[in-house]
C-alpha positions as a printed NumPy array, in Angstrom:
array([[  0.   ,   0.   ,   0.   ],
       [  2.81 ,   2.409,   0.859],
       [  4.309,   1.757,  -2.542],
       [  1.108,   2.943,  -4.226],
       [  0.938,   6.027,  -2.004],
       [  4.547,   6.932,  -2.825],
       [  3.894,   6.337,  -6.519],
       [  0.86 ,   8.654,  -6.428],
       [  2.864,  11.354,  -4.618],
       [  5.674,  11.101,  -7.174],
       [  3.175,  11.312, -10.044],
       [  1.486,  14.326,  -8.461],
       [  4.813,  16.103,  -7.969],
       [  5.876,  15.296, -11.526],
       [  2.635,  16.732, -12.908],
       [  3.016,  19.811, -10.698],
       [  6.616,  20.379, -11.788],
       [  5.793,  20.255, -15.497],
       [  2.295,  21.782, -15.392],
       [  2.149,  25.315, -16.797],
       [  0.956,  27.901, -14.309],
       [ -0.1  ,  31.516, -14.885],
       [  2.626,  33.748, -13.455],
       [  1.843,  37.45 , -13.356],
       [  4.784,  39.839, -13.041],
       [  4.178,  43.522, -12.306],
       [  6.668,  46.343, -11.861],
       [  5.708,  49.968, -11.287],
       [  7.92 ,  52.949, -10.507],
       [  7.581,  56.688, -10.145],
       [ 10.799,  58.71 , -10.37 ],
       [  9.099,  61.888,  -9.261],
       [  7.663,  60.393,  -6.09 ],
       [ 10.531,  57.941,  -5.495],
       [  8.278,  54.915,  -5.259],
       [  8.535,  51.501,  -6.829],
       [  6.777,  48.18 ,  -6.428],
       [  7.502,  44.673,  -7.708],
       [  5.045,  41.815,  -7.476],
       [  4.894,  38.204,  -8.683],
       [  1.616,  36.31 ,  -8.52 ],
       [  0.828,  32.653,  -9.213],
       [ -2.86 ,  31.81 ,  -9.564],
       [ -3.638,  35.297,  -8.152],
       [ -1.596,  34.502,  -5.02 ],
       [  1.212,  36.924,  -4.164],
       [  4.512,  35.014,  -4.152],
       [  6.8  ,  38.042,  -4.175],
       [  5.711,  41.475,  -3.044],
       [  8.282,  44.21 ,  -2.67 ],
       [  7.15 ,  47.776,  -2.188],
       [  9.484,  50.641,  -1.382],
       [  8.276,  53.988,  -0.136],
       [  9.822,  57.26 ,   0.722],
       [ 11.74 ,  57.389,   3.948],
       [ 10.414,  59.307,   6.945],
       [ 12.938,  62.041,   6.195],
       [ 10.897,  62.892,   3.101],
       [  8.042,  64.063,   5.313],
       [  9.104,  67.683,   5.448],
       [  7.665,  70.96 ,   4.336],
       [  6.015,  71.075,   0.907],
       [  8.552,  73.525,  -0.458],
       [ 11.511,  71.334,   0.481],
       [  9.723,  68.302,  -0.893],
       [  8.959,  69.868,  -4.28 ],
       [ 12.425,  71.326,  -4.72 ],
       [ 14.014,  68.005,  -3.85 ],
       [ 11.846,  66.145,  -6.354],
       [ 12.75 ,  68.59 ,  -9.117],
       [ 16.429,  68.252,  -8.33 ],
       [ 16.391,  64.456,  -8.231],
       [ 14.272,  63.951, -11.349],
       [ 15.825,  65.962, -14.144],
       [ 16.209,  65.677, -17.917],
       [ 19.973,  65.15 , -17.584],
       [ 19.593,  62.295, -15.098],
       [ 16.912,  60.634, -17.194],
       [ 19.061,  60.713, -20.317],
       [ 22.032,  59.309, -18.376],
       [ 19.817,  56.537, -17.035],
       [ 18.535,  55.787, -20.547],
       [ 22.097,  55.667, -21.878],
       [ 23.035,  53.302, -19.04 ],
       [ 20.103,  51.021, -19.917],
       [ 21.199,  50.953, -23.573],
       [ 24.762,  50.028, -22.565],
       [ 23.451,  47.19 , -20.408],
       [ 21.239,  45.972, -23.25 ],
       [ 24.18 ,  45.895, -25.669],
       [ 26.222,  43.756, -23.275],
       [ 23.369,  41.442, -22.251],
       [ 21.555,  41.263, -25.61 ],
       [ 22.824,  37.773, -26.472],
       [ 21.887,  36.409, -23.053],
       [ 18.473,  38.082, -23.123],
       [ 17.804,  36.765, -26.614],
       [ 18.661,  33.283, -25.363],
       [ 16.181,  33.693, -22.493],
       [ 13.379,  34.898, -24.77 ],
       [ 14.042,  32.175, -27.334],
       [ 13.808,  29.567, -24.588],
       [ 10.586,  31.133, -23.303],
       [  9.245,  31.172, -26.843],
       [  9.603,  27.394, -27.   ],
       [  8.5  ,  26.558, -23.466],
       [  6.119,  29.296, -22.388],
       [  3.137,  31.33 , -23.419],
       [  2.902,  35.062, -22.79 ],
       [ -0.308,  37.025, -22.426],
       [ -1.087,  40.716, -21.954],
       [  2.447,  42.09 , -22.027],
       [  2.193,  45.775, -21.099],
       [  4.757,  48.576, -20.941],
       [  3.581,  52.129, -20.218],
       [  6.045,  54.973, -19.829],
       [  4.862,  58.486, -18.984],
       [  7.601,  61.092, -19.233],
       [  7.56 ,  64.865, -18.888],
       [  9.768,  67.805, -17.935],
       [  9.277,  71.514, -17.437],
       [ 10.811,  72.195, -20.843],
       [  8.746,  71.055, -23.833],
       [ 11.945,  70.602, -25.86 ],
       [ 13.468,  68.336, -23.197],
       [ 10.231,  66.355, -23.019],
       [ 10.217,  65.815, -26.782],
       [ 13.865,  64.684, -26.87 ],
       [ 13.439,  62.357, -23.88 ],
       [ 10.221,  60.857, -25.257],
       [ 11.865,  60.204, -28.635],
       [ 14.847,  58.493, -27.036],
       [ 12.61 ,  56.468, -24.714],
       [ 10.367,  55.502, -27.635],
       [ 13.257,  53.805, -29.409],
       [ 14.358,  51.903, -26.308],
       [ 10.9  ,  50.785, -25.206],
       [  9.77 ,  49.647, -28.649],
       [ 13.13 ,  47.955, -29.199],
       [ 12.552,  45.882, -26.071],
       [  8.968,  45.214, -27.157],
       [ 10.167,  43.839, -30.506],
       [ 12.425,  41.418, -28.624],
       [  9.378,  40.154, -26.742],
       [  7.081,  39.995, -29.78 ],
       [  9.626,  38.303, -32.082],
       [ 10.53 ,  35.549, -29.617],
       [  7.53 ,  34.861, -27.399],
       [  4.24 ,  33.182, -28.168],
       [  2.086,  36.301, -27.956],
       [ -0.584,  37.841, -30.153],
       [ -0.112,  41.369, -31.452],
       [ -3.336,  42.584, -29.835],
       [ -2.077,  41.371, -26.441],
       [  1.005,  43.577, -26.676],
       [  0.288,  46.992, -25.136],
       [  3.281,  49.328, -25.518],
       [  2.946,  53.053, -24.956],
       [  5.282,  56.02 , -24.451],
       [  3.347,  59.161, -23.521],
       [  5.037,  62.586, -23.352],
       [  3.565,  65.105, -20.897],
       [  4.443,  68.652, -21.905],
       [  2.517,  70.272, -19.072],
       [  3.194,  67.86 , -16.232],
       [  6.707,  66.849, -15.08 ],
       [  6.602,  63.122, -14.395],
       [  8.417,  59.855, -14.858],
       [  6.207,  56.794, -14.393],
       [  6.9  ,  53.261, -15.611],
       [  4.466,  50.342, -15.531],
       [  5.349,  46.844, -16.762],
       [  3.086,  43.812, -16.606],
       [  3.244,  40.368, -18.143],
       [  1.414,  37.08 , -17.667],
       [  3.499,  34.016, -18.457],
       [  2.416,  30.392, -18.472],
       [  5.382,  28.405, -17.192],
       [  6.067,  25.198, -15.31 ],
       [  8.278,  25.002, -12.226],
       [ 10.953,  23.189, -14.235],
       [ 10.994,  25.972, -16.825],
       [ 11.062,  28.644, -14.117],
       [ 14.183,  27.112, -12.593],
       [ 15.861,  27.095, -15.989],
       [ 14.928,  30.728, -16.667],
       [ 16.172,  31.822, -13.231],
       [ 19.568,  30.223, -13.926],
       [ 19.739,  32.042, -17.264],
       [ 18.775,  35.356, -15.645],
       [ 21.512,  34.919, -13.043],
       [ 23.949,  34.911, -15.956],
       [ 22.46 ,  38.2  , -17.166],
       [ 22.622,  39.633, -13.648],
       [ 26.303,  38.731, -13.423],
       [ 27.064,  40.763, -16.561],
       [ 25.059,  43.718, -15.239],
       [ 27.042,  43.684, -11.997],
       [ 30.274,  43.735, -14.012],
       [ 29.046,  46.867, -15.822],
       [ 28.133,  48.544, -12.533],
       [ 31.598,  47.829, -11.117],
       [ 33.229,  49.408, -14.162]])
């Protein structure tokens, strides 16, 4: 009898390991308000939930708060950050392509969303930043669309310039159908990408 029980447990675990599960990944960040949140859900259950808020030191007078936000979130810093992202992409492109090609064979992707709202006090700066961001965001979107099993109508990519409202908000969401075995493989591949990113940061 114990043999049958063990056999059933092994079969159940095997099915669980290779059964595709809906994994929802959400990342949201606001440069102006210095907030970001990262969440991973499996079957609508939060597996990872990381939310960072402003420190208590940020609770000062409104004038100090506004001036600090303007200083921290500037056109120059945004362009430097965008340049840094492009440099990272160039170095990790091969590894990322390998990850997406693997996901394209083993996983399904649904409702992949990237929304970027960008704006500065200067309309000229806003236009330049939006144009640069447009190329980067849609370049990343093409990597997703060309390698993953996803329909065009389920790909929601948008870069919105705000000429009358300084802001910097990023929202990324994707639903992937993956098994535990595939997740482990992807994590190992992403660790390789992370290693290259750390090397860039050290330099």
